[in-house]
Amino acid sequence: MTYEIDINRQHCTTEPRPGQCLRTYLRERGWFGVKKGCDAGDCGACTVHVDGEPVHSCLYPAVRAAGRSVTTVEGLASPEGELHPVQRKFLDAQGFQCGFCTAGFLMTTAALDEDQLTDLPRAFKGNLCRCTGYRAIEDAVRGVRHTELPCAGKAVGSSLGAPAGPQVVTGTARYTFDIEVPGLLHMKLLRSPHPHARIASIDTREALQVPGVQAVFTHEDSPDVLYSSARHEHPTEDPDDTRILDSVVRYVGQRVAAVVADSEQAAEEGCRRIEVAYEQLPHVTDPEAAMRDGAPALHGDKGPEARIARADDNVAGEVHGEIGDVAAGFAEAAVIHEETYRTQRVQHASLETHGCVAYFEPKEDGTGERLTVRSSTQTPFLTRRALCALHGLPEDEVRVVAGRVGGGFGGKQEMLTEDIVTLAALRLRRPVKLEFTRPEQFYGATTRHPFTITVKVGARADGTLTAIQMRVVSNTGAYGNHGPAVMFHSVGESFAVYRAAHKKVDAYSVYTNCVPAGAFRGYGLGQVTFAVESAMDEVARRLGLDPLVFRERNIIGAGEPMLSPIGEEEDLHIASYGLDQCLSVVRKAIEEDTSEVPEGWLAGQGTALAMIATGPPGGHYADATVSLLSEGTYDIAVGTAEFGNGTTTVHKQITAGALNTTPDRIAIRQSDTDVVRHDTGAFGSAGTVVAGKAVLLAAGSLAERLRTFAARYTGVPRHQCVLGAEELDCAGRVVTLKELYEAAHARGAADELAADGHWGGSPRSVAFNAQWFKLAVDPDTGETRILRSVHAADAGKVMNPMQCRGQVEGGVAQALGATLFENVRIDERGEVTTAAFRRYRLPQYADVPRTEVHFMETADAIGPLGTKSMSESPFNPVAPAFANALRDATGLRFTELPVTRDRVWAALHEAAGARGRASAAPHEAASAMPDLELPS
């Protein structure tokens, strides 16, 4: 019987492969709006309608769709192209950031009836979003409009929609794998089952006999070159301790071999048929144990060229420093708090997994082919540089392109697939694709660094800090990508935001046989801020001071030096100061709060603050070119990748303001090493303050050039040539931009129609954030309920309030996930045991409260047009603010993340038991818990 199916009003008779799911069937037909996020029905990114009913197409057998009508997001609009009402609502509310989940939310929403619309927490149980914090999605469903219409020359400060918004809501935005590549081969990776082993032998003969298998690559095929998977402008920031394929494996999940085949199924079968003999080696998963004598040295074979601090002791990097004399500082303190705080591994959980496709394209001069790598990366230029160094290629032989990236959060500041895919493509001279599965994302990508922080804080009776001391141990896992840099950054601004005459730090980034950690939103500051802000709260309470007053008494002030025991960073300045305003917002929220507490529940409120540099140290470079086009419109060429960070919108707003035009008259080319100049990458909150400054310089320069040429062209003094949206008014004579373009080309002055801008990321400013929670705790079950969430952000001049608010809300939501339940768990062998969304709990719609976001009135002296970064910093104060509120409610100090419901219940239960024991033997119980305040 003939297989027949209608897809978006188009008839199809191609039979699916045996066992094929509907998602892959639809994508193979070119319906790329259907996304792959989990393969398990957990995330909802693949939602489509079958005969009008929403289904997760990754779980729906394609054969079951026979004789049915299937609608994807591309088919929601009318045949005439008119947007579906739900698409229009999401566009008006900007109910998306990276947009990878958006098609799923649209398809789910479009199928909801009136009753279901009244219960969105239940309606959206099957859909996940990692970026937005869900508020923008709810507003979209409710029909709330946030976008504003552009006005010539006044784009900056307006809530303009993302340029790619129409493509996102119609499913036509092109992410990494949303292209058709003829003759594509598929790669799958064989991964290590052991935490530490040497490969004694590897037999690939059976794998090569699998029909469709084209090649198998092992360590014998790998270049003998050490590198780091981390991407930084200066590669020496990271230890070179990694090989594409190694003869020694150092964690469960490390790649051992790569099979390339005509299909994913054949490649997977090839992996199963590889026979590997391992010589197992001792392993260590605890960083303290890893630094002790007798521990196995994971990288003991590396020499000084690898830039490992102490390879024999498993120390990837370390920093030690002291300002003043902490012993003297503690001697003069009336109160001293000392405690050890612990943070866990967290997965970035971007819905688009890591992956890339490499293929060959003819050179423009017709002299042969060159390699193109299309990758889900935050760093296309740095990735090209690394690939060329690894494989001995000149840079003009390699092009790296980032399409729209489906979430990053620092996880894609890493080269995890491009290196091995390039190896295969170069050897086979065929297109090759590698796309991580969701489990691989957990055990084959990177996580947030787990930290153990022992903090000691002393203060006088009047609340003046005397000394701060920390010992920090960061578990970098099997490889040191980002390890030393994250450790170093973690003890910078976390120390410097408070005044104290005496400060000391000893910090270590330590190798273990665990999944590698890497860059993650906040870059180490979130972990240490949890400890510092929890400690500050304890000191205030022991002094009998309001924790907010205590902070106000000790925070750094405008114009003061930012002193950390690791040394003062000369290019870092307080170029605008809004921390006092942030704390005033919190104070007002406390004073005016009227939220009701459920009967019988405990209630508490807590605050935390954070400071972060607006860009990484050591230089973060961006080049931009702004040009006038033949139609009288403009073009921006800038390297920054777009993954929901909003830089595309902001760059167009900056340009529109400088050229007195509207953003719709500006095109943008980005994140393609062929068509734009160098950009370090979209990380370190640099998209606006670095690349944005390069764009501003280029646009401002072009405006001057256009006025100068118009003056020569018309004979009117330059100061009388006024640039408008589509023309120049030269003392009453109107010259359209199109006419000016034609005149410049006719006179051989085309070079005056484009201008370049460059910014090196230095000097840098700092941004401030404060978070306040009021919460309630059920003493019988341990359930916590956030009654109010208030976030104050000092972002300088806010370029796009709607977008910036979304960054804050998304950062708070992601941080709440890390605070309340997210935890990449490992067993005693270091193997990840939570390698699926249903085992690793991400915040769902029902888990995230609405956060009241307040922006401070400041203008930065360094950032472009007075702005500062605001993509990473909202994450950092959330966990300690929650822990401080929980302490206020329960009297119990939680020192380890996540603060899960069962941990809260267990602590309350233990406290109640201790109170009972105290009643029976008060002296004995009091000596066991001297500082415990029990809930009444």
Coordinates of C-alpha atoms in Angstrom, one line a residue, residues 163-699:
P163 CA 15.7 41.4 13.2
A164 CA 15.3 37.6 12.9
G165 CA 12.0 37.6 14.7
P166 CA 9.8 36.9 11.7
Q167 CA 12.1 34.0 10.7
V168 CA 12.1 32.6 14.2
V169 CA 8.3 32.5 14.5
T170 CA 7.8 31.1 11.0
G171 CA 10.5 28.4 11.4
T172 CA 12.7 29.7 8.7
A173 CA 15.6 30.9 10.8
R174 CA 18.5 28.7 9.9
Y175 CA 20.4 27.0 12.8
T176 CA 23.5 24.9 12.4
F177 CA 21.9 21.8 10.8
D178 CA 19.1 23.6 9.0
I179 CA 20.7 23.2 5.6
E180 CA 20.9 20.4 3.0
V181 CA 24.4 19.1 2.1
P182 CA 24.6 16.7 -0.8
G183 CA 26.5 13.5 -0.1
L184 CA 26.7 14.1 3.6
L185 CA 28.4 11.5 5.8
H186 CA 27.6 11.0 9.5
M187 CA 30.0 10.7 12.4
K188 CA 29.4 8.8 15.6
L189 CA 31.9 8.6 18.5
L190 CA 32.9 5.6 20.5
R191 CA 33.4 6.7 24.1
S192 CA 35.4 5.4 27.0
P193 CA 33.7 3.2 29.6
H194 CA 36.6 3.8 32.0
P195 CA 37.6 6.8 34.1
H196 CA 41.3 6.3 33.5
A197 CA 42.9 3.8 31.1
R198 CA 45.5 3.4 28.5
I199 CA 44.4 2.0 25.2
A200 CA 46.5 -1.2 24.7
S201 CA 45.0 -2.1 21.3
I202 CA 42.1 -1.1 19.1
D203 CA 40.7 -3.3 16.3
T204 CA 38.5 -1.6 13.7
R205 CA 38.3 -4.4 11.2
E206 CA 34.7 -5.5 12.1
A207 CA 33.5 -1.9 12.1
L208 CA 34.8 -1.3 8.6
Q209 CA 32.8 -4.3 7.4
V210 CA 29.5 -2.6 8.3
P211 CA 27.7 -1.6 5.1
G212 CA 27.9 2.1 4.7
V213 CA 30.9 2.7 7.0
Q214 CA 33.5 4.8 5.2
A215 CA 36.2 5.2 7.8
V216 CA 37.2 4.7 11.4
F217 CA 39.6 7.1 13.1
T218 CA 41.6 6.3 16.2
H219 CA 44.5 7.9 18.1
E220 CA 46.8 6.5 15.5
D221 CA 45.1 8.9 13.0
S222 CA 45.2 11.9 15.3
P223 CA 47.8 14.7 14.9
D224 CA 50.3 14.5 17.7
V225 CA 49.5 18.1 18.8
L226 CA 48.4 19.3 22.2
Y227 CA 45.8 22.0 22.4
S228 CA 42.9 23.2 24.6
S229 CA 39.3 22.9 23.6
A230 CA 38.7 26.3 25.3
R231 CA 38.6 29.3 23.1
H232 CA 40.3 32.5 24.1
E233 CA 41.9 35.4 22.2
H234 CA 45.2 34.4 23.8
P235 CA 45.5 30.6 23.7
T236 CA 48.1 30.7 26.5
E237 CA 45.3 31.4 29.0
D238 CA 44.5 27.6 28.9
P239 CA 46.7 24.6 29.4
D240 CA 47.4 22.6 26.2
D241 CA 46.5 19.1 27.6
T242 CA 44.1 17.7 24.9
R243 CA 44.5 15.6 21.8
I244 CA 41.9 15.0 19.1
L245 CA 42.0 11.3 19.9
D246 CA 44.3 10.1 22.7
S247 CA 45.9 6.8 23.6
V248 CA 45.0 7.6 27.3
V249 CA 41.4 8.3 28.4
R250 CA 40.8 10.3 31.5
Y251 CA 37.0 10.2 32.1
V252 CA 34.0 8.1 31.3
G253 CA 32.7 9.4 28.1
Q254 CA 36.0 10.6 26.5
R255 CA 36.0 9.9 22.8
V256 CA 38.1 6.9 21.8
A257 CA 37.3 6.5 18.1
A258 CA 35.2 8.1 15.4
V259 CA 33.2 6.2 12.8
V260 CA 32.0 7.9 9.6
A261 CA 29.3 6.3 7.6
D262 CA 26.5 7.0 5.1
S263 CA 23.9 7.0 7.9
E264 CA 23.8 7.6 11.6
Q265 CA 22.6 4.0 12.1
A266 CA 25.6 2.5 10.2
A267 CA 28.0 4.8 12.2
E268 CA 26.4 3.6 15.5
E269 CA 26.7 0.0 14.5
G270 CA 30.4 0.6 13.5
C271 CA 31.0 2.0 17.0
R272 CA 29.5 -1.1 18.5
R273 CA 31.9 -3.4 16.5
I274 CA 35.1 -1.7 17.5
E275 CA 37.1 -3.8 19.9
V276 CA 39.3 -2.0 22.4
A277 CA 41.6 -3.5 25.0
Y278 CA 42.2 -1.1 27.9
E279 CA 44.9 -1.1 30.6
Q280 CA 42.9 0.4 33.5
L281 CA 44.7 3.0 35.6
P282 CA 44.0 4.4 39.1
H283 CA 41.5 7.2 39.1
V284 CA 40.5 10.0 41.4
T285 CA 37.3 12.1 41.4
D286 CA 37.8 14.2 44.5
P287 CA 40.0 17.3 43.9
E288 CA 41.3 17.3 47.5
A289 CA 42.4 13.7 47.1
A290 CA 43.8 14.5 43.7
M291 CA 46.3 17.0 45.2
R292 CA 47.5 14.6 47.9
D293 CA 50.7 12.6 47.6
G294 CA 50.2 9.3 45.9
A295 CA 47.3 10.4 43.7
P296 CA 47.5 9.3 40.1
A297 CA 48.9 12.2 38.0
L298 CA 46.4 12.6 35.2
H299 CA 48.7 14.7 33.0
G300 CA 52.1 13.6 34.4
D301 CA 53.3 12.9 30.9
K302 CA 53.0 16.6 30.0
G303 CA 56.0 19.0 30.0
P304 CA 56.2 22.8 30.6
E305 CA 55.0 23.4 27.1
A306 CA 51.5 22.4 28.2
R307 CA 51.4 25.3 30.7
I308 CA 50.1 23.1 33.6
A309 CA 50.9 24.7 36.9
R310 CA 51.9 21.4 38.7
A311 CA 51.1 18.4 36.6
D312 CA 52.5 15.9 39.1
D313 CA 50.1 17.3 41.7
N314 CA 47.1 17.5 39.4
V315 CA 47.0 21.3 39.8
A316 CA 46.1 22.9 36.4
G317 CA 46.4 26.4 37.8
E318 CA 46.7 28.2 41.1
V319 CA 46.8 31.7 42.5
H320 CA 47.9 32.9 45.9
G321 CA 47.9 36.4 47.2
E322 CA 47.5 38.7 50.2
I323 CA 46.8 42.3 50.8
G324 CA 47.7 43.6 54.3
D325 CA 47.9 41.0 57.1
V326 CA 44.8 38.9 57.5
A327 CA 46.0 37.5 60.8
A328 CA 46.1 41.0 62.2
G329 CA 42.7 41.7 60.6
F330 CA 41.0 38.8 62.3
A331 CA 42.7 39.7 65.6
E332 CA 40.9 43.1 65.7
A333 CA 37.5 41.5 64.7
A334 CA 34.6 41.3 67.2
V335 CA 32.9 38.7 65.1
I336 CA 34.4 36.0 62.8
H337 CA 32.5 33.7 60.5
E338 CA 34.2 30.8 58.9
E339 CA 32.4 28.2 56.8
T340 CA 32.8 25.9 53.8
Y341 CA 30.4 26.3 50.9
R342 CA 30.0 23.9 48.0
T343 CA 28.5 24.3 44.5
Q344 CA 27.7 21.6 42.1
R345 CA 28.1 20.7 38.4
V346 CA 25.4 22.3 36.2
Q347 CA 24.8 21.6 32.6
H348 CA 24.4 24.5 30.1
A349 CA 21.4 22.6 28.6
S350 CA 21.2 24.7 25.5
L351 CA 18.4 23.0 23.5
E352 CA 20.6 22.9 20.4
T353 CA 23.4 20.5 21.2
H354 CA 27.0 20.8 20.1
G355 CA 27.7 19.9 16.5
C356 CA 29.0 20.9 13.2
V357 CA 29.1 20.0 9.5
A358 CA 32.2 20.3 7.4
Y359 CA 32.1 20.4 3.6
F360 CA 34.1 21.6 0.6
E361 CA 33.3 24.5 -1.6
P362 CA 35.1 25.7 -4.8
K363 CA 37.5 28.6 -4.3
E364 CA 36.5 31.9 -5.9
D365 CA 39.5 31.9 -8.1
G366 CA 38.7 28.4 -9.5
T367 CA 42.0 26.9 -8.2
G368 CA 40.4 24.1 -6.2
E369 CA 38.4 23.6 -3.0
R370 CA 38.6 24.8 0.5
L371 CA 36.9 23.7 3.7
T372 CA 33.8 25.2 5.2
V373 CA 32.9 24.3 8.8
R374 CA 29.3 25.3 9.8
S375 CA 29.2 25.1 13.6
S376 CA 27.1 25.8 16.7
T377 CA 29.8 28.0 18.2
Q378 CA 30.2 31.3 20.0
T379 CA 33.7 31.8 18.6
P380 CA 34.0 31.2 14.8
F381 CA 37.2 33.1 14.4
L382 CA 39.0 31.5 17.3
T383 CA 37.8 28.1 16.1
R384 CA 39.2 28.7 12.6
R385 CA 42.5 29.7 14.1
A386 CA 42.6 26.5 16.2
L387 CA 41.6 24.2 13.3
C388 CA 44.3 25.6 11.1
A389 CA 46.9 25.2 13.8
L390 CA 45.8 21.6 14.5
H391 CA 45.7 20.5 10.9
G392 CA 48.4 22.6 9.4
L393 CA 46.2 24.7 7.2
P394 CA 46.5 28.3 6.1
E395 CA 43.6 30.4 7.3
D396 CA 42.5 31.3 3.8
E397 CA 41.9 27.5 3.3
V398 CA 39.2 27.3 6.0
R399 CA 35.9 29.2 6.5
V400 CA 34.0 28.9 9.8
V401 CA 30.3 29.9 9.8
A402 CA 27.9 30.1 12.8
G403 CA 24.3 30.1 11.7
R404 CA 21.8 31.1 14.4
V405 CA 23.0 29.4 17.5
G406 CA 20.4 27.6 19.7
G407 CA 21.7 28.7 23.1
G408 CA 25.2 29.0 24.4
F409 CA 25.7 30.2 28.0
G410 CA 29.5 29.7 27.7
G411 CA 29.2 26.1 26.7
K412 CA 29.9 26.9 23.0
Q413 CA 33.0 28.8 23.8
E414 CA 34.6 25.4 23.3
M415 CA 35.8 23.4 20.4
L416 CA 34.2 19.9 21.0
T417 CA 33.3 18.7 17.5
E418 CA 34.9 20.8 14.9
D419 CA 38.4 19.4 15.4
I420 CA 37.5 15.7 14.8
V421 CA 35.0 16.5 12.0
T422 CA 37.6 18.5 10.2
L423 CA 40.0 15.6 10.5
A424 CA 37.5 13.2 8.9
A425 CA 36.5 15.7 6.1
L426 CA 40.1 16.3 5.2
R427 CA 40.9 12.6 5.0
L428 CA 37.8 11.6 3.1
R429 CA 37.3 14.8 1.0
R430 CA 33.6 14.4 1.7
P431 CA 31.1 16.4 3.8
V432 CA 30.9 15.1 7.4
K433 CA 28.4 15.9 10.2
L434 CA 28.6 15.3 13.9
E435 CA 25.6 16.2 16.1
F436 CA 25.7 15.4 19.8
T437 CA 22.8 13.5 21.3
R438 CA 21.3 14.8 24.5
P439 CA 23.1 12.2 26.6
E440 CA 26.4 13.1 24.9
Q441 CA 25.7 16.7 25.9
F442 CA 25.9 15.6 29.5
Y443 CA 28.9 13.3 29.4
G444 CA 30.7 14.5 26.3
A445 CA 30.5 18.3 26.6
T446 CA 31.3 20.4 29.6
T447 CA 29.7 21.6 32.8
R448 CA 29.9 24.4 35.3
H449 CA 32.9 24.0 37.6
P450 CA 32.1 22.5 41.0
F451 CA 33.7 24.7 43.7
T452 CA 34.5 24.2 47.4
I453 CA 35.1 27.6 49.1
T454 CA 36.2 28.0 52.6
V455 CA 35.6 31.6 53.5
K456 CA 36.5 33.5 56.7
V457 CA 35.2 37.0 57.3
G458 CA 35.9 39.3 60.3
A459 CA 34.2 42.5 61.3
R460 CA 34.3 45.0 64.2
A461 CA 31.3 45.6 66.4
D462 CA 30.3 48.6 64.4
G463 CA 30.0 46.4 61.3
T464 CA 33.2 47.4 59.6
L465 CA 34.9 44.6 57.8
T466 CA 38.5 43.8 58.9
A467 CA 39.5 40.8 56.9
I468 CA 38.4 38.4 54.2
Q469 CA 40.2 35.1 53.5
M470 CA 39.3 32.3 51.1
R471 CA 40.6 28.9 50.1
V472 CA 39.0 28.0 46.8
V473 CA 39.2 24.6 45.1
S474 CA 37.7 24.2 41.6
N475 CA 37.2 20.8 40.1
T476 CA 38.2 21.3 36.4
G477 CA 37.6 17.6 35.6
A478 CA 39.9 15.6 33.2
Y479 CA 41.1 18.6 31.2
G480 CA 42.0 22.1 32.0
N481 CA 39.9 24.0 29.4
H482 CA 38.9 27.2 31.1
G483 CA 40.0 25.8 34.5
P484 CA 42.8 28.3 35.5
A485 CA 40.9 31.2 34.0
V486 CA 37.6 30.4 35.8
M487 CA 39.5 29.9 39.0
F488 CA 41.3 33.2 38.6
H489 CA 38.2 35.2 37.7
S490 CA 36.2 33.7 40.6
V491 CA 38.4 35.5 43.2
G492 CA 38.5 38.8 41.5
E493 CA 35.4 40.9 41.7
S494 CA 33.9 38.7 44.5
F495 CA 36.7 40.1 46.7
A496 CA 36.9 43.6 45.3
V497 CA 33.3 44.6 45.7
Y498 CA 33.9 44.8 49.5
R499 CA 36.3 47.1 51.4
A500 CA 38.6 45.4 53.8
A501 CA 42.2 46.3 54.7
H502 CA 43.2 42.7 54.8
K503 CA 42.4 40.1 52.2
K504 CA 44.0 36.7 51.3
V505 CA 43.3 33.9 48.8
D506 CA 44.6 30.5 48.0
A507 CA 42.9 29.1 44.9
Y508 CA 43.4 25.9 43.0
S509 CA 42.1 24.5 39.7
V510 CA 42.4 20.7 40.0
Y511 CA 42.3 17.8 37.6
T512 CA 40.1 14.8 38.4
N513 CA 38.8 11.8 36.4
C514 CA 35.5 13.5 35.8
V515 CA 33.7 15.1 32.8
P516 CA 35.5 18.3 32.0
A517 CA 34.2 21.6 33.3
G518 CA 34.3 24.7 31.1
A519 CA 33.0 28.3 30.6
F520 CA 29.6 28.9 32.2
R521 CA 27.5 32.0 32.7
G522 CA 29.3 34.1 35.4
Y523 CA 32.6 32.3 34.8
G524 CA 33.3 31.3 38.4
L525 CA 31.9 34.4 40.1
G526 CA 28.6 32.8 40.8
Q527 CA 30.2 30.0 42.8
V528 CA 32.3 32.2 44.9
T529 CA 29.6 34.9 45.3
F530 CA 27.4 32.2 46.8
A531 CA 30.0 31.8 49.5
V532 CA 30.9 35.4 50.1
E533 CA 27.3 36.7 50.2
S534 CA 26.2 33.9 52.5
A535 CA 29.1 34.7 54.8
M536 CA 28.3 38.5 54.8
D537 CA 24.8 37.7 55.8
E538 CA 26.0 35.5 58.7
V539 CA 28.4 38.2 59.9
A540 CA 25.6 40.8 59.9
R541 CA 23.3 38.6 61.8
R542 CA 25.9 37.8 64.5
L543 CA 26.5 41.5 64.9
G544 CA 22.7 42.1 65.2
L545 CA 22.8 44.4 62.1
D546 CA 20.3 44.5 59.2
P547 CA 22.2 42.6 56.4
L548 CA 21.4 45.4 54.0
V549 CA 22.8 48.0 56.3
F550 CA 25.9 45.9 56.8
R551 CA 26.5 45.7 53.0
E552 CA 25.9 49.4 52.5
R553 CA 28.6 50.0 55.2
N554 CA 31.2 47.9 53.4
I555 CA 30.6 48.0 49.7
I556 CA 33.1 49.7 47.4
G557 CA 32.2 53.2 46.5
A558 CA 32.4 55.2 43.2
G559 CA 36.0 56.0 42.3
E560 CA 37.5 53.6 44.8
P561 CA 40.2 51.2 43.8
M562 CA 39.0 47.6 43.3
L563 CA 41.4 45.6 45.4
S564 CA 41.7 41.8 45.3
P565 CA 44.5 39.7 46.7
I566 CA 45.2 38.5 43.1
G567 CA 46.3 42.0 42.2
E568 CA 44.6 45.1 40.9
E569 CA 43.7 45.0 37.2
E570 CA 44.9 48.3 35.8
D571 CA 42.4 48.5 32.9
L572 CA 39.4 47.9 35.2
H573 CA 37.5 50.9 36.4
I574 CA 34.3 51.9 38.0
A575 CA 33.3 54.0 35.0
S576 CA 29.7 54.4 36.3
Y577 CA 28.3 53.5 39.7
G578 CA 24.8 52.2 40.5
L579 CA 25.4 49.7 43.3
D580 CA 23.9 52.2 45.9
Q581 CA 20.8 52.5 43.7
C582 CA 20.5 48.7 43.4
L583 CA 20.4 48.4 47.2
S584 CA 17.9 51.3 47.4
V585 CA 15.6 49.3 45.1
V586 CA 15.9 46.3 47.4
R587 CA 15.2 48.5 50.5
K588 CA 12.1 49.9 48.8
A589 CA 10.9 46.4 47.9
I590 CA 11.3 45.3 51.5
E591 CA 9.5 48.3 52.9
E592 CA 6.6 48.1 50.5
D593 CA 6.1 44.3 50.5
T594 CA 2.6 43.1 51.1
S595 CA 2.9 39.6 49.8
E596 CA 0.9 37.1 51.8
V597 CA 2.4 34.0 53.5
P598 CA 0.4 30.7 53.5
E599 CA -0.9 29.9 56.9
G600 CA 1.5 27.7 58.9
W601 CA 4.5 28.4 56.6
L602 CA 7.7 30.1 57.6
A603 CA 8.6 33.3 55.8
G604 CA 11.9 35.0 55.2
Q605 CA 13.6 37.5 52.9
G606 CA 17.2 37.8 51.7
T607 CA 19.5 39.9 49.6
A608 CA 22.7 39.4 47.7
L609 CA 24.8 41.6 45.4
A610 CA 27.5 41.1 42.8
M611 CA 30.0 43.0 40.7
I612 CA 31.4 41.8 37.4
A613 CA 33.8 43.2 34.9
T614 CA 32.2 44.2 31.6
G615 CA 34.5 42.0 29.5
P616 CA 37.4 39.6 30.0
P617 CA 40.9 40.7 30.8
G618 CA 43.8 40.6 28.4
G619 CA 42.0 42.0 25.4
H620 CA 38.8 41.0 23.6
Y621 CA 38.9 42.3 20.0
A622 CA 36.2 43.2 17.6
D623 CA 36.3 44.7 14.1
A624 CA 33.3 46.1 12.3
T625 CA 32.6 47.6 8.9
V626 CA 29.5 49.7 8.1
S627 CA 28.8 50.5 4.4
L628 CA 26.4 52.4 2.3
L629 CA 24.7 50.1 -0.3
S630 CA 23.5 50.8 -3.8
E631 CA 19.8 51.2 -2.8
G632 CA 20.7 53.8 -0.2
T633 CA 20.5 51.4 2.7
Y634 CA 23.3 50.2 5.0
D635 CA 25.2 47.1 5.8
I636 CA 27.0 46.1 9.0
A637 CA 29.7 43.4 8.9
V638 CA 30.6 42.2 12.4
G639 CA 31.8 38.9 13.7
T640 CA 29.6 38.4 16.8
A641 CA 27.4 35.3 16.8
E642 CA 23.7 35.5 17.7
F643 CA 22.3 33.0 20.1
G644 CA 19.6 35.0 21.9
N645 CA 22.1 37.5 23.3
G646 CA 20.4 40.2 21.3
T647 CA 23.6 41.7 19.8
T648 CA 22.2 41.8 16.3
T649 CA 19.4 44.1 17.4
V650 CA 21.7 46.3 19.5
H651 CA 24.2 46.6 16.7
K652 CA 21.5 47.8 14.3
Q653 CA 20.2 50.2 16.9
I654 CA 23.7 51.7 17.4
T655 CA 24.1 52.1 13.7
A656 CA 20.7 53.6 13.2
G657 CA 21.4 56.1 15.9
A658 CA 24.8 57.1 14.4
L659 CA 23.4 57.4 10.9
N660 CA 20.1 59.0 11.9
T661 CA 18.1 56.2 10.1
T662 CA 15.8 53.3 11.1
P663 CA 17.0 49.8 11.8
D664 CA 14.8 48.4 9.0
R665 CA 17.2 50.1 6.5
I666 CA 20.2 48.3 7.9
A667 CA 21.3 44.7 6.9
I668 CA 23.7 42.8 9.0
R669 CA 26.3 40.1 8.2
Q670 CA 27.8 38.3 11.1
S671 CA 29.7 35.3 12.4
D672 CA 31.2 34.2 9.1
T673 CA 34.9 34.3 8.8
D674 CA 34.6 34.9 5.1
V675 CA 32.5 38.1 5.1
V676 CA 33.4 39.9 8.3
R677 CA 36.7 40.8 10.0
H678 CA 38.0 39.4 13.2
D679 CA 35.9 39.1 16.4
T680 CA 37.2 37.3 19.5
G681 CA 33.7 35.8 20.1
A682 CA 30.3 36.2 21.8
F683 CA 31.4 35.5 25.4
G684 CA 32.4 37.4 28.4
S685 CA 29.4 39.8 28.0
A686 CA 31.3 41.4 25.1
G687 CA 28.7 41.5 22.4
T688 CA 27.6 45.1 23.2
V689 CA 30.5 46.6 25.1
V690 CA 33.2 45.4 22.7
A691 CA 31.6 44.5 19.3
G692 CA 29.0 47.2 19.9
K693 CA 31.8 49.8 20.4
A694 CA 33.5 48.7 17.2
V695 CA 30.1 49.1 15.4
L696 CA 29.6 52.5 16.9
L697 CA 33.1 53.7 15.8
A698 CA 32.5 52.4 12.3
A699 CA 29.0 53.9 12.0

